[in-house]
PDB file of C-alpha atoms in Angstrom:
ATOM      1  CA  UNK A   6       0.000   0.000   0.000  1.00 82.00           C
ATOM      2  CA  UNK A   7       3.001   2.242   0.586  1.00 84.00           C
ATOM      3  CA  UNK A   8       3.890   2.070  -2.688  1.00 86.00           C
ATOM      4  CA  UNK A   9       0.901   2.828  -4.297  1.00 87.00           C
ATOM      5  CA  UNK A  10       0.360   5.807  -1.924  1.00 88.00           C
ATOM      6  CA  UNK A  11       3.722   6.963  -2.378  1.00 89.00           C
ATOM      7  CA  UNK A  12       3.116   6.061  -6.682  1.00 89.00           C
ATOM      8  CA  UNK A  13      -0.078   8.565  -6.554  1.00 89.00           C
ATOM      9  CA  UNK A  14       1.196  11.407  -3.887  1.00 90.00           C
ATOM     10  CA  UNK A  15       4.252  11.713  -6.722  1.00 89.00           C
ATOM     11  CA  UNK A  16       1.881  12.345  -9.629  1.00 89.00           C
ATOM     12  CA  UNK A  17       0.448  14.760  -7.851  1.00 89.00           C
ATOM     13  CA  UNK A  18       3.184  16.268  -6.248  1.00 88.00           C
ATOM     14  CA  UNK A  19       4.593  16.491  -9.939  1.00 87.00           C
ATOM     15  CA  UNK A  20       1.536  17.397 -11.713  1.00 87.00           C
ATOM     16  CA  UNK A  21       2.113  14.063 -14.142  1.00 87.00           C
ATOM     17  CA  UNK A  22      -0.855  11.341 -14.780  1.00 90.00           C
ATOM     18  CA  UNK A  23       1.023   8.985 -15.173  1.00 90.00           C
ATOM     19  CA  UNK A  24       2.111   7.920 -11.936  1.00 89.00           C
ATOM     20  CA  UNK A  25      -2.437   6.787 -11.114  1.00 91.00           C
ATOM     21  CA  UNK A  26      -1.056   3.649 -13.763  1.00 91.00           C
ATOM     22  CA  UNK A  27       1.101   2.634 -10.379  1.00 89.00           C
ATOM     23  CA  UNK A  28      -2.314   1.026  -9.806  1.00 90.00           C
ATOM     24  CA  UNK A  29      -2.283  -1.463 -12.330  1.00 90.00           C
ATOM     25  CA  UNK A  30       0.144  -3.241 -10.944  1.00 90.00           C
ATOM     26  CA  UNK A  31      -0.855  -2.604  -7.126  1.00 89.00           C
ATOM     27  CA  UNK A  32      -4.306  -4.173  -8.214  1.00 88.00           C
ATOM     28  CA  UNK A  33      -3.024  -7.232 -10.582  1.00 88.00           C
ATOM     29  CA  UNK A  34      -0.686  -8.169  -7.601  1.00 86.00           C
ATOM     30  CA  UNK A  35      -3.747  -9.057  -5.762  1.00 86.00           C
ATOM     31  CA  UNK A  36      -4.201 -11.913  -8.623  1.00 86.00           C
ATOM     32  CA  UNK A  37      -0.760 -12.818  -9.724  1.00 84.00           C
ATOM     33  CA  UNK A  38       2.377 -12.054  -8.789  1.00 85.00           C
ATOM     34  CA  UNK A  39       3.816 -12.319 -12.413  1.00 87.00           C
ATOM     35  CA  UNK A  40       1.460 -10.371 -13.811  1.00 89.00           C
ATOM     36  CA  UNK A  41       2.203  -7.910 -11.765  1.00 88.00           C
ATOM     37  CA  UNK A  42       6.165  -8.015 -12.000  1.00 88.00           C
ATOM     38  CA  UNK A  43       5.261  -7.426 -16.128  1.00 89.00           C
ATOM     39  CA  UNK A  44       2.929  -4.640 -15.313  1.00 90.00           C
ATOM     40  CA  UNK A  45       5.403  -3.329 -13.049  1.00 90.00           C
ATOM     41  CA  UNK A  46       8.012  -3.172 -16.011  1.00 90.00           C
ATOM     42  CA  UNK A  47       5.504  -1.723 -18.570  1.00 92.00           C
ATOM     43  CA  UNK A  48       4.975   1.346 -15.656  1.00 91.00           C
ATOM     44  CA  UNK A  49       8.408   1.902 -15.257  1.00 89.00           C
ATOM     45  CA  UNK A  50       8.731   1.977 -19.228  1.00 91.00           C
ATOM     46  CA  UNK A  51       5.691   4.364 -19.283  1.00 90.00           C
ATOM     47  CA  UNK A  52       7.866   6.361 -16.623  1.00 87.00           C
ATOM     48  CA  UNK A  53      10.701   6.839 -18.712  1.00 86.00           C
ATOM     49  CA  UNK A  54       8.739   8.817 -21.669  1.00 88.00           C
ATOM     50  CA  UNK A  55       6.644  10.733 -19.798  1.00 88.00           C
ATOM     51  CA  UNK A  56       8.457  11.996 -16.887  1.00 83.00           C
ATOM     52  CA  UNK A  57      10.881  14.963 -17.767  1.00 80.00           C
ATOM     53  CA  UNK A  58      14.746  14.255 -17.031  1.00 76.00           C
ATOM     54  CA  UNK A  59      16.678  17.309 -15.359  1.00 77.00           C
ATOM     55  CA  UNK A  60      19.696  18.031 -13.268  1.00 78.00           C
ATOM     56  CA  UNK A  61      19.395  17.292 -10.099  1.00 80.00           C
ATOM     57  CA  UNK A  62      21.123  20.628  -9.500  1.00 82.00           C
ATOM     58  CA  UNK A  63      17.767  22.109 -10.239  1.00 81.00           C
ATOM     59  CA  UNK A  64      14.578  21.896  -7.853  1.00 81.00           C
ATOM     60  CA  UNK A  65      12.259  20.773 -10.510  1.00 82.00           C
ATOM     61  CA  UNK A  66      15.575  18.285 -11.355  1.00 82.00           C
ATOM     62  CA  UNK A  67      15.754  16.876  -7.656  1.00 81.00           C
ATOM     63  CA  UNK A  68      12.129  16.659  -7.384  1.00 84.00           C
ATOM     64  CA  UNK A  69      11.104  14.830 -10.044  1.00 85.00           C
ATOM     65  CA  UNK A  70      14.179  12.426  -9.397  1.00 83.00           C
ATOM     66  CA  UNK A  71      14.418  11.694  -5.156  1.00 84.00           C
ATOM     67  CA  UNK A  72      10.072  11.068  -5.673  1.00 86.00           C
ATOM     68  CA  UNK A  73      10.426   9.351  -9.043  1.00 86.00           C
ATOM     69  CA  UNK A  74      13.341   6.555  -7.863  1.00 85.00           C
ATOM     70  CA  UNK A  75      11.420   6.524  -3.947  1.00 87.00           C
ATOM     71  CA  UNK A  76       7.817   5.222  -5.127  1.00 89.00           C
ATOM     72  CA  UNK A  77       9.180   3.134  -8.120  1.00 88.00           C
ATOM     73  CA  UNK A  78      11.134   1.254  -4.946  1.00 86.00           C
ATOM     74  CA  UNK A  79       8.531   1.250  -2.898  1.00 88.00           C
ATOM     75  CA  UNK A  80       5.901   0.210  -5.415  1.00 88.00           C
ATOM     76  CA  UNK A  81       8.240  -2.502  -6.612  1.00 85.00           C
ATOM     77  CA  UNK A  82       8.395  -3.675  -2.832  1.00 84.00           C
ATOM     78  CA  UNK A  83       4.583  -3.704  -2.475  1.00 85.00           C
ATOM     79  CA  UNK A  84       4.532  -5.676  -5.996  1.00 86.00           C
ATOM     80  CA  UNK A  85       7.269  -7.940  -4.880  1.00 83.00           C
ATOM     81  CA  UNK A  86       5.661  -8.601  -0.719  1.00 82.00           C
ATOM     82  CA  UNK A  87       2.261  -8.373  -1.705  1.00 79.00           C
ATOM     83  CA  UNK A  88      -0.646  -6.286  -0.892  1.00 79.00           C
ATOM     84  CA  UNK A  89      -0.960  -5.289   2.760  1.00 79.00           C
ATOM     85  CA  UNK A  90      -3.054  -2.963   4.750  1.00 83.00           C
ATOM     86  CA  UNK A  91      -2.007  -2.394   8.462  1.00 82.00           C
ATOM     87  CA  UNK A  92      -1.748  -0.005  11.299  1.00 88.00           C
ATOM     88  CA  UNK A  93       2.194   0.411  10.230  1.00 85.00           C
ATOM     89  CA  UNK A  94       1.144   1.023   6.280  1.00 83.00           C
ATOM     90  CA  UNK A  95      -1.983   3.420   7.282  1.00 88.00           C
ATOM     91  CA  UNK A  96       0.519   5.343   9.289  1.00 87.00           C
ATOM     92  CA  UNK A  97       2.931   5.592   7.257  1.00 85.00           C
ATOM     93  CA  UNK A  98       0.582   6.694   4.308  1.00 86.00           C
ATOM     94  CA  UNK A  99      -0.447   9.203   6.735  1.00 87.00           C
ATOM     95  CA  UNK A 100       2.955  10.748   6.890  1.00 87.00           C
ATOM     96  CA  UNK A 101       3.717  11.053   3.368  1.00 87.00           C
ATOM     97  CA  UNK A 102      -0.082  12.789   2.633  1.00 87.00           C
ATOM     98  CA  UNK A 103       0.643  14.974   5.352  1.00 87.00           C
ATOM     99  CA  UNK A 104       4.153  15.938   3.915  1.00 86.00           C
ATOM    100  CA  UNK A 105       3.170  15.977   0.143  1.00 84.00           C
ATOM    101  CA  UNK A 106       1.941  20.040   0.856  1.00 86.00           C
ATOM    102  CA  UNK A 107       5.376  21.043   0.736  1.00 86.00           C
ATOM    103  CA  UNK A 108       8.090  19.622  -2.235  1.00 83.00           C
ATOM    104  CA  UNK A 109      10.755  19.226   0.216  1.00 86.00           C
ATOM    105  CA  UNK A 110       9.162  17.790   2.865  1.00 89.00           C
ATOM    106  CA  UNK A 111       7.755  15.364   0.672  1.00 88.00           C
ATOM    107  CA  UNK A 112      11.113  14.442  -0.214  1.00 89.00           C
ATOM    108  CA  UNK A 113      12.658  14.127   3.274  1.00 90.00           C
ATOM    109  CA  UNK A 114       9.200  11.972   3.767  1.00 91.00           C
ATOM    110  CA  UNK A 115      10.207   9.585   0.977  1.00 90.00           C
ATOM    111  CA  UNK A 116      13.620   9.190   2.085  1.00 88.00           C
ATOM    112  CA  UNK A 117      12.708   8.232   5.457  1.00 89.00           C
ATOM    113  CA  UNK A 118       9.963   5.849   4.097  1.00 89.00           C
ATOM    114  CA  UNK A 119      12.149   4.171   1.895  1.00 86.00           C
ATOM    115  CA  UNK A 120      15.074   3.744   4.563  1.00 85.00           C
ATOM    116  CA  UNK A 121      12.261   2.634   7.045  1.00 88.00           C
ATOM    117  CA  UNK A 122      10.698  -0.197   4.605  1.00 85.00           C
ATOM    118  CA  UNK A 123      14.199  -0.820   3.857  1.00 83.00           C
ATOM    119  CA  UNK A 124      15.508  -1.827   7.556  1.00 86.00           C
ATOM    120  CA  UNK A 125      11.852  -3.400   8.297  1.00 84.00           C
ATOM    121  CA  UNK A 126      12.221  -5.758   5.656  1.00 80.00           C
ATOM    122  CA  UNK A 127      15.633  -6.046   5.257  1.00 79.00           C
ATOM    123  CA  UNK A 128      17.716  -5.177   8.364  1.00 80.00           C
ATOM    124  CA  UNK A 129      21.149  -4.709   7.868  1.00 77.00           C
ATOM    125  CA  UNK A 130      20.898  -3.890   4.093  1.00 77.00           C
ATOM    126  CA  UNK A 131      19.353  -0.595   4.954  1.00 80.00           C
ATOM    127  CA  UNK A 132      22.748   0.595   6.277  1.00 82.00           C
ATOM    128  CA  UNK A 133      24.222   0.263   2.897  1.00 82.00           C
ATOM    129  CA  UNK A 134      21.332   1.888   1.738  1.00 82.00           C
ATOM    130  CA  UNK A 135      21.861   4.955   3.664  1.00 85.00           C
ATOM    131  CA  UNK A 136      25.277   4.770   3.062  1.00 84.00           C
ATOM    132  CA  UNK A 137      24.729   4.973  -0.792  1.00 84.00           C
ATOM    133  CA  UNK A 138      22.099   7.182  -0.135  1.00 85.00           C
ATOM    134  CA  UNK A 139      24.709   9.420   2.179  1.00 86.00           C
ATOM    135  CA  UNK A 140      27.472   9.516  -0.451  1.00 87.00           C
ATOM    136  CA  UNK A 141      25.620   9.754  -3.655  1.00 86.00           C
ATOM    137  CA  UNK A 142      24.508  13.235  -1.932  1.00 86.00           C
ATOM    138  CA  UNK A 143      28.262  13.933  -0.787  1.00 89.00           C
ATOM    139  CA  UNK A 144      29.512  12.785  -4.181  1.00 88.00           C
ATOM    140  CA  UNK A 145      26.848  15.074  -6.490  1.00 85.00           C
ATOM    141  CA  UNK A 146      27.689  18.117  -4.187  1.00 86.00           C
ATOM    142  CA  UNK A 147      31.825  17.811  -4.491  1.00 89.00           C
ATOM    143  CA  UNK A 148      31.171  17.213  -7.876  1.00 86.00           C
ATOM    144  CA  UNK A 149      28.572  20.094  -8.905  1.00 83.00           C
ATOM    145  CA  UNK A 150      31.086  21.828 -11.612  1.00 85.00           C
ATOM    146  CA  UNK A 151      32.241  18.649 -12.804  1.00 86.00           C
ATOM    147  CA  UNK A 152      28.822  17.142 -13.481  1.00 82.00           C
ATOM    148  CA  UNK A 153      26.950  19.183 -15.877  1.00 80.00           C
ATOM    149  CA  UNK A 154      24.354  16.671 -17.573  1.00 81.00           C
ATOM    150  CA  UNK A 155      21.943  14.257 -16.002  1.00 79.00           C
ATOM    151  CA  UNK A 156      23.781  11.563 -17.952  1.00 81.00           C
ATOM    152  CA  UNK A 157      26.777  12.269 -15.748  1.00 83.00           C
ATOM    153  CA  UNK A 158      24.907  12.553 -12.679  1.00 81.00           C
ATOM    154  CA  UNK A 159      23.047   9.216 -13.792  1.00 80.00           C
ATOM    155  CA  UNK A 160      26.272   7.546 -13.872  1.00 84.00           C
ATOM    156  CA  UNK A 161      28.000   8.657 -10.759  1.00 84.00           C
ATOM    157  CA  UNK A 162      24.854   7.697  -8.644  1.00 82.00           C
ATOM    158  CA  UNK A 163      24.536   3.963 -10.368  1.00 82.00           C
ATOM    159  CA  UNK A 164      28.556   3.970 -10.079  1.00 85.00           C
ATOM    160  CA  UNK A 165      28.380   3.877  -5.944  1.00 82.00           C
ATOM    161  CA  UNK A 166      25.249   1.854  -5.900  1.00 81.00           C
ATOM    162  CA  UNK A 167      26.811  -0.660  -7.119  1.00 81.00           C
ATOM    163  CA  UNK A 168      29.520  -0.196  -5.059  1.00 81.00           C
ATOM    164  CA  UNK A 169      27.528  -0.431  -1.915  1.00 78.00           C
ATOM    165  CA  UNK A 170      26.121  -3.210  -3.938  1.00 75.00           C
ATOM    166  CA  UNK A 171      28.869  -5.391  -3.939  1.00 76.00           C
ATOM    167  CA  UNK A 172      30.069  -4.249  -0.499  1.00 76.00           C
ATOM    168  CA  UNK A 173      26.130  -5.636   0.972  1.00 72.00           C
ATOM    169  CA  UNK A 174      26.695  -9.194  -1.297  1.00 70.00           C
ATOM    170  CA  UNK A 175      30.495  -9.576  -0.842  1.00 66.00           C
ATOM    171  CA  UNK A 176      29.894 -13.056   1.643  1.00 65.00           C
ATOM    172  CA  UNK A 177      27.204 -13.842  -0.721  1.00 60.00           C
ATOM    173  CA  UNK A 178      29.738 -13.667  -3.952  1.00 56.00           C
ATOM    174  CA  UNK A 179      31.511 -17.021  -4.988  1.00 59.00           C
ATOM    175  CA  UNK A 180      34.669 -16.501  -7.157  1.00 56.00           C
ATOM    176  CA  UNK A 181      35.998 -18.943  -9.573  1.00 54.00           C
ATOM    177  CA  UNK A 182      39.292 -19.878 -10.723  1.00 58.00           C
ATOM    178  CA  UNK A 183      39.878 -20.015 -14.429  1.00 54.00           C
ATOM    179  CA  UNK A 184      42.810 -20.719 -16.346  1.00 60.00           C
ATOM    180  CA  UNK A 185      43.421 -18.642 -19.234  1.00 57.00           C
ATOM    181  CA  UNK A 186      46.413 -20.762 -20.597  1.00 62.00           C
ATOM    182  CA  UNK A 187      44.694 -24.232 -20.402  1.00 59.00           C
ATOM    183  CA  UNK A 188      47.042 -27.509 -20.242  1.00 57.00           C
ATOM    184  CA  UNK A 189      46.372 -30.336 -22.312  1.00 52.00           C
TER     185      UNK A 189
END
């Protein structure tokens, strides 16, 4: 439910449509998993051509990206967990209608949201969430003269995810030896 709520508070927050078809998914999860996971990736698809890219050095930029990535990951989380409806989801709903009068609060709200879902349902993995979280913002701000387009800015924040990425798996990883002269 946080995801949809999140999903619908965004469109309006951004004055786009687009972001109601979050409830396709939300509502074909209740029937099939898989069928939601596809309408997930159609959304996200829909996303991409309808929601204007920006620097993030710009409100409208930072805005449209912080609510854009939070509600895609917490929509994906409600398509991935399934649909539920409990004191914890009502209040948390609550929160982010109460912060959506105000861009930046509604920001702040989505952060904490997502870090919150994040260490309920994950534990540990939230820290290196917040850390990527942490130095993405670090990173952008050092960086401000260096990175002029979003493409840059795209880069350097997928970069250190996946840096914290393979930090969170690195006892999960298995490496293999391979020859690259084989013997015969």
């Amino acid at each position: 439910m946080i995801g949809l709520v999140a999903s619908l508070l965004t469109g309006v927050v951004l004055g786009k449509w687009v972001f109601a078809l979050a409830a396709i998914p939300y509502v074909l999860r209740l029937k099939s998993r898989n069928l939601s996971l596809i309408a997930f990736y159609l959304y996200v698809l829909v996303l991409m051509f309808y929601v204007p890219g920006g620097s993030i050095y710009t409100h409208s930029g930072l805005v449209t990206a912080v609510s854009s990535a939070a509600s895609v990951f917490l929509l994906l989380d409600d398509v991935l967990r399934g649909v539920r409806i409990g004191r914890r989801e009502l209040v948390t709903a609550a929160v982010l209608l109460a912060s959506a009068v105000y861009d930046y609060a509604f920001i702040i709200a989505l952060i904490g949201v997502v870090l919150y879902v994040s260490y309920t349902y994950f534990g540990r993995g939230a820290y290196y969430l917040a850390g990527w979280m942490t130095s993405s913002v670090v990173v952008i701000y050092l960086l401000r003269n260096s990175l002029v387009t979003p493409v840059m800015q795209s880069f350097v924040l997928i970069g250190l995810g996946l840096i914290f990425l393979i930090l969170a798996e690195r006892r999960d990883v298995k490496f293999l030896e391979v020859d690259l002269f084989e013997e015969e």
